[in-house]
PDB file of C-alpha atoms in Angstrom:
ATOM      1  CA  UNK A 120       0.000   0.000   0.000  1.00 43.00           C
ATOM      2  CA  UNK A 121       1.167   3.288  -0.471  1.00 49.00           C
ATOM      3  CA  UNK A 122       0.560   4.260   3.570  1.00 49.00           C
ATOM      4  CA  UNK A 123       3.665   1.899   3.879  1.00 53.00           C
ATOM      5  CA  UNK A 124       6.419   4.037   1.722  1.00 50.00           C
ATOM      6  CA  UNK A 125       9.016   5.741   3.685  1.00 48.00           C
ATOM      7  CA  UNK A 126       8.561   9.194   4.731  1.00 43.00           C
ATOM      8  CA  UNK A 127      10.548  10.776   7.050  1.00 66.00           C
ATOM      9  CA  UNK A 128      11.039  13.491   7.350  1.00 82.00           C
ATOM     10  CA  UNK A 129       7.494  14.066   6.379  1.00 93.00           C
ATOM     11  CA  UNK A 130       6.256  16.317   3.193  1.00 97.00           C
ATOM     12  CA  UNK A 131       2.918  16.904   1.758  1.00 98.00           C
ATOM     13  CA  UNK A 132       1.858  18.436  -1.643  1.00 97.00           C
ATOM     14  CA  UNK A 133      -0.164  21.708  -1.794  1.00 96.00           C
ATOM     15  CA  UNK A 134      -2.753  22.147  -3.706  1.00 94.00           C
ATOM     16  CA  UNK A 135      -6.211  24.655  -3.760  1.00 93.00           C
ATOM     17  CA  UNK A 136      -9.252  23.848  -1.723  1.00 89.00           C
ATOM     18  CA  UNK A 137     -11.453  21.319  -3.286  1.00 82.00           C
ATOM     19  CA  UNK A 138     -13.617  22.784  -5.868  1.00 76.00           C
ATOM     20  CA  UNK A 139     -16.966  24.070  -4.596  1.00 75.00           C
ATOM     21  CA  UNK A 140     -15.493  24.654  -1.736  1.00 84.00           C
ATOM     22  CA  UNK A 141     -15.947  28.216   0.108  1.00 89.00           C
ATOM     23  CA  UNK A 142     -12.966  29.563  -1.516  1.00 92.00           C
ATOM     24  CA  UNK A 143     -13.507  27.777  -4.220  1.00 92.00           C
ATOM     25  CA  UNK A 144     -11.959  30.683  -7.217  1.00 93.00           C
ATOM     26  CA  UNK A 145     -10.095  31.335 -10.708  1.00 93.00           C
ATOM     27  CA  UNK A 146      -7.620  33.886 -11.589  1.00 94.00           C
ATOM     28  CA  UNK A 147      -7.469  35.379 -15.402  1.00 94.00           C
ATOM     29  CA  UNK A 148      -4.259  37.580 -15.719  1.00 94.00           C
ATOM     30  CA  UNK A 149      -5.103  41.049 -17.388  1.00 93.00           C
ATOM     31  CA  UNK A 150      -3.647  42.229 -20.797  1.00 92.00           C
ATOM     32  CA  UNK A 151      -0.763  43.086 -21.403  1.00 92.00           C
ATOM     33  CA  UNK A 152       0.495  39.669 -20.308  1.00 92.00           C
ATOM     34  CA  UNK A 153       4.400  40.164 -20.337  1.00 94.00           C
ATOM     35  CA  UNK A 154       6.256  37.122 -20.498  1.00 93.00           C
ATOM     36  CA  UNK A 155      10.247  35.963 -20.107  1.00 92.00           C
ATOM     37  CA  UNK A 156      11.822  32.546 -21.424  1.00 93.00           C
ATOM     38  CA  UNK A 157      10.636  29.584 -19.677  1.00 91.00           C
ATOM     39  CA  UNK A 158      13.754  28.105 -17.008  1.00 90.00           C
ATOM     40  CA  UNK A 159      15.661  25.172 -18.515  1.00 92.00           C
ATOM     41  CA  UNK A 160      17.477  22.655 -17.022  1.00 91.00           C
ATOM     42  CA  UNK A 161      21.076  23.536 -16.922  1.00 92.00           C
ATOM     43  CA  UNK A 162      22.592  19.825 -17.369  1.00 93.00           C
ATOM     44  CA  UNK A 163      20.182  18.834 -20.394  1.00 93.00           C
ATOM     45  CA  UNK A 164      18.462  21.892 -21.442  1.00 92.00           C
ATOM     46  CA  UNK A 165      14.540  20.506 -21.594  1.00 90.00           C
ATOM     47  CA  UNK A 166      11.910  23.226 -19.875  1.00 90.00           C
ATOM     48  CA  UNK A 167      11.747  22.806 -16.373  1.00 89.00           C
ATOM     49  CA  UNK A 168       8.632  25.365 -16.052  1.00 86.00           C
ATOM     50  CA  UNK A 169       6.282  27.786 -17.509  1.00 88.00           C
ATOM     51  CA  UNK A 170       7.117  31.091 -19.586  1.00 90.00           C
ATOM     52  CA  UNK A 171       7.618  33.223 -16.186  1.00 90.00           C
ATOM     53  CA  UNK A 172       4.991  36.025 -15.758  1.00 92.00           C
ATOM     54  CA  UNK A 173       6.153  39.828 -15.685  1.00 93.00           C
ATOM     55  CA  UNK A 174       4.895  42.903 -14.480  1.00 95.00           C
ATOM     56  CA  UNK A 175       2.579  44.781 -14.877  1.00 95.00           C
ATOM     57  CA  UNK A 176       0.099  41.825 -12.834  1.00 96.00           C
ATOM     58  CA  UNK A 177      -3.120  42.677 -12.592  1.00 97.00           C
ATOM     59  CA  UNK A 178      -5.818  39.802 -13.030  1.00 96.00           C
ATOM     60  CA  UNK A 179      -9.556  39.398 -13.011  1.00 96.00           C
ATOM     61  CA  UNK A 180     -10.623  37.002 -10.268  1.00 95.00           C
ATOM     62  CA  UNK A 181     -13.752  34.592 -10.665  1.00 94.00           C
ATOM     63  CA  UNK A 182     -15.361  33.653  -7.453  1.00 93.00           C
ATOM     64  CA  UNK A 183     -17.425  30.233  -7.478  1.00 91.00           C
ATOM     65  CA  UNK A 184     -17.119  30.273  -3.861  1.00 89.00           C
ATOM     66  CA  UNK A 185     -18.792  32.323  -1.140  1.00 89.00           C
ATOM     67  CA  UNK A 186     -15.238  34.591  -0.151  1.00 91.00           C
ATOM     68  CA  UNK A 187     -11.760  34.647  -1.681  1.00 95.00           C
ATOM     69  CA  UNK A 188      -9.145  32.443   0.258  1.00 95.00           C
ATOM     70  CA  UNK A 189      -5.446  33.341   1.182  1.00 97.00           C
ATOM     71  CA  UNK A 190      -4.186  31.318  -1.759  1.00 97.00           C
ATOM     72  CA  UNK A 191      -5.283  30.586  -5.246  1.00 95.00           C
ATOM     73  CA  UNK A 192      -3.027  28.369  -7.742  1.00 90.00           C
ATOM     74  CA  UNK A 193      -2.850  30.245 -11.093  1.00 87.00           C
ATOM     75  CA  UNK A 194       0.141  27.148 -12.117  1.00 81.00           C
ATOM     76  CA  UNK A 195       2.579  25.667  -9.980  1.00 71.00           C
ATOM     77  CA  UNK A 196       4.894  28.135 -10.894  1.00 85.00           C
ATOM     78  CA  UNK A 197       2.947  31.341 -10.236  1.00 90.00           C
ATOM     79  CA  UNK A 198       0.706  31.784  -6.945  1.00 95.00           C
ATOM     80  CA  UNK A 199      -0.883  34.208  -5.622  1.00 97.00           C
ATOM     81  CA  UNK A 200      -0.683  34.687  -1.923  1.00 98.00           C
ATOM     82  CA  UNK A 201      -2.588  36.838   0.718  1.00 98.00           C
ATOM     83  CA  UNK A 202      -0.880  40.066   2.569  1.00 98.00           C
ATOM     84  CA  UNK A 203      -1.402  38.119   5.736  1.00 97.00           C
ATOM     85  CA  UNK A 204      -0.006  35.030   3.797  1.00 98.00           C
ATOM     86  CA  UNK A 205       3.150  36.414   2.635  1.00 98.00           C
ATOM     87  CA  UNK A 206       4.043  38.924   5.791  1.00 97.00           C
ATOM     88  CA  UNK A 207       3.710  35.754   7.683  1.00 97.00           C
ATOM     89  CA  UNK A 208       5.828  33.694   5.727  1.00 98.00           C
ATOM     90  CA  UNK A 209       8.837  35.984   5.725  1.00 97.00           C
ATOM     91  CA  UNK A 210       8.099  36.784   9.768  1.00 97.00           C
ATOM     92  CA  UNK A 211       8.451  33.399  10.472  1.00 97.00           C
ATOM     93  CA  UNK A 212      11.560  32.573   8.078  1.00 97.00           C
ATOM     94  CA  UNK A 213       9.934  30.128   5.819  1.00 98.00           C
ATOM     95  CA  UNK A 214      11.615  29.530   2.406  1.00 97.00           C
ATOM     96  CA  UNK A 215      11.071  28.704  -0.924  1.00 96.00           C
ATOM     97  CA  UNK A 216       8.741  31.058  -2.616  1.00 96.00           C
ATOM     98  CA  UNK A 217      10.222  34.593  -4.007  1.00 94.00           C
ATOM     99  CA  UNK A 218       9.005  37.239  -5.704  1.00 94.00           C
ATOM    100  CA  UNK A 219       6.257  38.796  -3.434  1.00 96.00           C
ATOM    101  CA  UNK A 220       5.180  41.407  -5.866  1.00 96.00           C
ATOM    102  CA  UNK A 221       1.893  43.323  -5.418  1.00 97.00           C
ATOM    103  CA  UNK A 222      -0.968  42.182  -7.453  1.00 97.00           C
ATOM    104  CA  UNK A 223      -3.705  44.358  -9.298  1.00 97.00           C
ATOM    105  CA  UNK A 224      -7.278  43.006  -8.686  1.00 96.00           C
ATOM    106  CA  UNK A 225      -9.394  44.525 -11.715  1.00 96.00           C
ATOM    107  CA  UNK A 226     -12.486  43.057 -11.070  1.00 94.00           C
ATOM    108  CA  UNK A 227     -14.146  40.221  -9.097  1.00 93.00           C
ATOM    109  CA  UNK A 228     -16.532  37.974 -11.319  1.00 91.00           C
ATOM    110  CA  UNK A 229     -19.008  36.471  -9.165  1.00 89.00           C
ATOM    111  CA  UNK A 230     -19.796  33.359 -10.819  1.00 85.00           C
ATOM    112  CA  UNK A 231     -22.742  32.067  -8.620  1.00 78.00           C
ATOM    113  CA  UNK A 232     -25.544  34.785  -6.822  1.00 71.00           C
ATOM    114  CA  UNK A 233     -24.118  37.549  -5.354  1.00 65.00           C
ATOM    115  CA  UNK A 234     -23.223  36.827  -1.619  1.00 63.00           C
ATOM    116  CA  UNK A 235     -25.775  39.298   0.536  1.00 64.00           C
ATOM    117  CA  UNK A 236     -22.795  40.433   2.347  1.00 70.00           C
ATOM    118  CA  UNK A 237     -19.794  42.211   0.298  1.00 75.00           C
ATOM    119  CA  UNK A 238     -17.215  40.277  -0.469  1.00 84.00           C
ATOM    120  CA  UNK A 239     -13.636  41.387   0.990  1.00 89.00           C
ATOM    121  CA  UNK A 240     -10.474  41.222  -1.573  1.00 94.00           C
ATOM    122  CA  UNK A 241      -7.371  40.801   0.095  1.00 95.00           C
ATOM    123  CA  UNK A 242      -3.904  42.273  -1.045  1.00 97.00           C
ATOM    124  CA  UNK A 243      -2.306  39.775  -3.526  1.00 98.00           C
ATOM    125  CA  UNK A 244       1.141  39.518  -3.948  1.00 98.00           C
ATOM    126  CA  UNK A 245       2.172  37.093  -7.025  1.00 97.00           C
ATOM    127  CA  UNK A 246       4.977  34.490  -5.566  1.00 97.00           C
ATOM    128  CA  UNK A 247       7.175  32.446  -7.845  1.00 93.00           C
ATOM    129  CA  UNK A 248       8.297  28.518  -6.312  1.00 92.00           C
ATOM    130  CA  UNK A 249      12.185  27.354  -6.278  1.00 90.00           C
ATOM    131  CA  UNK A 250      12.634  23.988  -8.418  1.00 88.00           C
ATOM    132  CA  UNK A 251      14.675  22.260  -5.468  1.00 83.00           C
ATOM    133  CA  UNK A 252      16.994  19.784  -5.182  1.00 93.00           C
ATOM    134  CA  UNK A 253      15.063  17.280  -3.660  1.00 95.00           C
ATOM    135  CA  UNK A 254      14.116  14.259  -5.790  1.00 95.00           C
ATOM    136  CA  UNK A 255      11.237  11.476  -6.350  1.00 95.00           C
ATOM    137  CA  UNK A 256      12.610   8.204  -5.502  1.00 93.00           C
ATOM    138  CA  UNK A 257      11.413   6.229  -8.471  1.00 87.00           C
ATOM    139  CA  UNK A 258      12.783   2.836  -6.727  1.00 86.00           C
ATOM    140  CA  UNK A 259      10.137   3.383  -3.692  1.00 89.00           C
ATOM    141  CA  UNK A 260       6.929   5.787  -5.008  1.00 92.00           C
ATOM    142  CA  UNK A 261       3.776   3.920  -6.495  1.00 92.00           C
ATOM    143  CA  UNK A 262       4.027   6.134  -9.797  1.00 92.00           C
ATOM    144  CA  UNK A 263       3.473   4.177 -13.497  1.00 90.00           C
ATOM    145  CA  UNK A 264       6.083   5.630 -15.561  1.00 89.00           C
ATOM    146  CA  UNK A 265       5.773   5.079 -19.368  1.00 88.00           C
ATOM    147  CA  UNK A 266       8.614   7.189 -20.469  1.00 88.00           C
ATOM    148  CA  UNK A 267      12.191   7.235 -17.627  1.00 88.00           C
ATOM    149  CA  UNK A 268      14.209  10.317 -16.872  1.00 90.00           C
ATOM    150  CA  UNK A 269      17.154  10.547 -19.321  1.00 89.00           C
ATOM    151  CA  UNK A 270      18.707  13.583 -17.514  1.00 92.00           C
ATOM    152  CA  UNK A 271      20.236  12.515 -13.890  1.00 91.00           C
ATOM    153  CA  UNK A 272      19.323  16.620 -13.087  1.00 91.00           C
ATOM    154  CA  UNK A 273      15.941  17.422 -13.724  1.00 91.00           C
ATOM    155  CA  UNK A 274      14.970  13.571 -14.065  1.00 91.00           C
ATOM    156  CA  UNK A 275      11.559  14.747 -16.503  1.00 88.00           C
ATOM    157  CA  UNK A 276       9.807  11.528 -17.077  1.00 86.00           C
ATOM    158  CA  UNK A 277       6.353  10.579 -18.631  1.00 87.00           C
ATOM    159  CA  UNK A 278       4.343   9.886 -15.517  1.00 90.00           C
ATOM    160  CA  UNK A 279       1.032   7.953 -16.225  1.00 91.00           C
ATOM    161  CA  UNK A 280      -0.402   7.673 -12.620  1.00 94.00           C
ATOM    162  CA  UNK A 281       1.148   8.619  -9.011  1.00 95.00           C
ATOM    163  CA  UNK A 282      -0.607   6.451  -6.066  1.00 95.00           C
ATOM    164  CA  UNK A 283       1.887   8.066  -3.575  1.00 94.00           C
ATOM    165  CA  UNK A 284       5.550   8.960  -3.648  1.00 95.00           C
ATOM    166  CA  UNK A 285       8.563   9.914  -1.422  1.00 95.00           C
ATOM    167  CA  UNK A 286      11.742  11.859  -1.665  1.00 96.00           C
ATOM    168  CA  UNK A 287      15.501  10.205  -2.131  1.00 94.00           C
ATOM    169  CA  UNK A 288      16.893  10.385   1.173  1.00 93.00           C
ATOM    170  CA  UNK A 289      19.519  13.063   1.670  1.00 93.00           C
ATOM    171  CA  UNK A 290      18.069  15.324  -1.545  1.00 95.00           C
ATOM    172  CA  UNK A 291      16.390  17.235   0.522  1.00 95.00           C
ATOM    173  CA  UNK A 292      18.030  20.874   1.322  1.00 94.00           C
ATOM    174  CA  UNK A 293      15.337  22.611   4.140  1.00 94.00           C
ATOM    175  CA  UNK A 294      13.384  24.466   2.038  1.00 96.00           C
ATOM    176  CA  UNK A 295       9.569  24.618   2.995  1.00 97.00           C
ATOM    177  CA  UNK A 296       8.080  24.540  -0.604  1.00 97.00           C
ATOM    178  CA  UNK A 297       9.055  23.301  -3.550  1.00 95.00           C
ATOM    179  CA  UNK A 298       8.943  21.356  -6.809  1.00 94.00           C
ATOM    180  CA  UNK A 299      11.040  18.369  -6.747  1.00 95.00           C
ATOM    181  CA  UNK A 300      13.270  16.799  -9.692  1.00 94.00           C
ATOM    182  CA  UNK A 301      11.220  14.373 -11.313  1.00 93.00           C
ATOM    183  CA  UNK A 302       7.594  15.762 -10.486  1.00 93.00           C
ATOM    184  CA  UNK A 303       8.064  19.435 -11.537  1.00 88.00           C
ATOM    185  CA  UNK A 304       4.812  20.486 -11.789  1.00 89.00           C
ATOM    186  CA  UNK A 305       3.977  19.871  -8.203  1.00 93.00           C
ATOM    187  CA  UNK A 306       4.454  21.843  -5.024  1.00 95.00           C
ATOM    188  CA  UNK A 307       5.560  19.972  -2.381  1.00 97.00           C
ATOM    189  CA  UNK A 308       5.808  21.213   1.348  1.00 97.00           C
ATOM    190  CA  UNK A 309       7.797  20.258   4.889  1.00 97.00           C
ATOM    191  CA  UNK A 310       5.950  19.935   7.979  1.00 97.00           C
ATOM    192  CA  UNK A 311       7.189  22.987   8.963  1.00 97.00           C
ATOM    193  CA  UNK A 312       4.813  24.279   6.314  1.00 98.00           C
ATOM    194  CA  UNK A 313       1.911  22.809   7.325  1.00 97.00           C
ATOM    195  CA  UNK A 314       2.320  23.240  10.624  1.00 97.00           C
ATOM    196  CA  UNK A 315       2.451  27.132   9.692  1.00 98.00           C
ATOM    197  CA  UNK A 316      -0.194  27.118   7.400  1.00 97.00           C
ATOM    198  CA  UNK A 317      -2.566  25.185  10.418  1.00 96.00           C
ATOM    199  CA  UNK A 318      -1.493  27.721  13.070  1.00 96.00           C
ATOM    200  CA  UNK A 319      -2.326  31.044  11.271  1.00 97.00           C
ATOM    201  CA  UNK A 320      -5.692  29.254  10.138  1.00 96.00           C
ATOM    202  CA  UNK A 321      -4.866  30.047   5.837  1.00 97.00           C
ATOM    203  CA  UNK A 322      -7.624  29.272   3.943  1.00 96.00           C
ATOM    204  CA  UNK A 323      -8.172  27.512   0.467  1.00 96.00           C
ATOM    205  CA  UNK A 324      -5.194  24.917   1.383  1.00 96.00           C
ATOM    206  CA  UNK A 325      -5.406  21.315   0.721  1.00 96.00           C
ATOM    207  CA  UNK A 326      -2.530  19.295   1.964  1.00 97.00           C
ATOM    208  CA  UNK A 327      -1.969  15.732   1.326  1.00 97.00           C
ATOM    209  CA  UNK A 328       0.847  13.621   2.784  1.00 97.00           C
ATOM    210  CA  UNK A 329       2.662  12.277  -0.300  1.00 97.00           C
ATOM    211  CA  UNK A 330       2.390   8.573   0.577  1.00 95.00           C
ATOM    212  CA  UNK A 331      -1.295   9.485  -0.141  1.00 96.00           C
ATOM    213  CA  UNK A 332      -1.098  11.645  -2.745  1.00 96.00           C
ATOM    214  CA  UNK A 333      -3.101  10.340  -5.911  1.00 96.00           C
ATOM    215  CA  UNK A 334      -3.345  11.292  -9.754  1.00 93.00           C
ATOM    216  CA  UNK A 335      -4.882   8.822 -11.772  1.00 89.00           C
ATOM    217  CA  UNK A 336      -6.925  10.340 -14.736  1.00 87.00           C
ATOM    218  CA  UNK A 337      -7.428   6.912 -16.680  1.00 87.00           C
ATOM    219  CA  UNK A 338      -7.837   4.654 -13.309  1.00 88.00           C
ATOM    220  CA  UNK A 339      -5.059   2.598 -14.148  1.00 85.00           C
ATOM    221  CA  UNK A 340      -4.514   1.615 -10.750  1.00 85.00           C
ATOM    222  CA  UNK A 341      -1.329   1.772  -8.887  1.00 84.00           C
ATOM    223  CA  UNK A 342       2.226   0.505 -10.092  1.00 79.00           C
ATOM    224  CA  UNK A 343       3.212  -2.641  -8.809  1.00 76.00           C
ATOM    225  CA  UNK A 344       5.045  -2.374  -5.374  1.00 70.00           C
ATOM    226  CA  UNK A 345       9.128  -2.407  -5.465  1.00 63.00           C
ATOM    227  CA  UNK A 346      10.326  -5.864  -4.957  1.00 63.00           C
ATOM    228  CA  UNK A 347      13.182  -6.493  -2.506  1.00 56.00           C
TER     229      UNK A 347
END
């Protein structure tokens, strides 16, 4: 089962509140989207993330929910983060995101009836994530892999279906958010994080421990478990 993969220490991957959810919300960026060069790997060169997102940002917001959250996902390379989000996160000495730049709201689209009472918009600030050094162990996460890494750096694979995964031991540098070599296009948290996010109460955060963690669009079930 995947409950029986090795995790310590202990991460999680971060995601938006469920949809329908209270918080439940979209983010549109505003014209003129400005745009810089996608990073690439420096070992083998292949994209390691999205064209990166320059000022001016200013976005429309679509609410499905009843009031906007702390967080909203616009990719796994851009967030956007509340005032109260991001002052806490530098207070308290948390790393991994950078950036913190002030975010234009232009408009808030409510997308279901009007809540009776207004809705407050918090201060945005757009936050990018650091592509770590951690790494998926491929030897001991549940993950159906139908094409392997060919670069020993960024380790970019064709990934099928995940039915929980864990870090390499010793890959792992301290940083409290991050995408990890091999699964770039996932955020992936320390305790730490959690922890922090659970104590100031943040809303629109889903956190699931990545022994648990499960993305399987076609239901093909989990990989077969590593043989020893």
């Amino acid at each position: 089962m995947a409950s029986d993969l090795p995790t310590s220490p202990r991460f999680f991957v971060l995601e938006e509140g469920v949809l329908g959810s209270r918080y439940d919300a979209d983010v549109d960026k505003a014209e003129p989207i400005n745009r810089a060069d996608a990073p690439r790997c420096p070992v083998c060169g292949g994209f390691i993330g999205l064209l990166k997102w320059l000022p001016p940002y200013r976005v429309n917001l679509e609410l499905h929910g009843e009031e906007l959250g702390d967080f909203i996902e616009t990719s796994a390379y851009d967030l956007l983060i509340s005032e109260r989000f991001a002052e806490a996160f530098r207070t308290e000495g948390l790393t991994g995101l950078e950036g913190f730049h002030p975010v234009e709201v232009l408009r808030v689209r409510y997308m279901r009836k009007r809540p009776r009472k207004p809705v407050t918009v918090p201060r945005y600030f757009v936050v990018s994530t650091c592509f770590g050094p951690a790494a998926v162990d491929l030897v001991f996460s549940r993950m159906r892999i139908s094409e392997p890494p060919s670069c020993p750096e960024c380790r970019m694979s064709g990934i099928d279906t995940i039915h929980g995964f864990t870090l390499e031991p010793g890959t792992w540098r301290g940083e409290d958010i991050f995408r990890p070599r091999g699964l770039v296009g996932h955020l992936v948290v320390s305790e730490r994080f959690k922890d922090f996010v659970e104590r100031h109460g943040l809303t629109n955060v889903r956190l699931t421990p990545t022994e648990q963690f499960v993305q399987d669009p076609s239901n093909l079930g989990p990989a077969p478990l590593p043989t020893t």
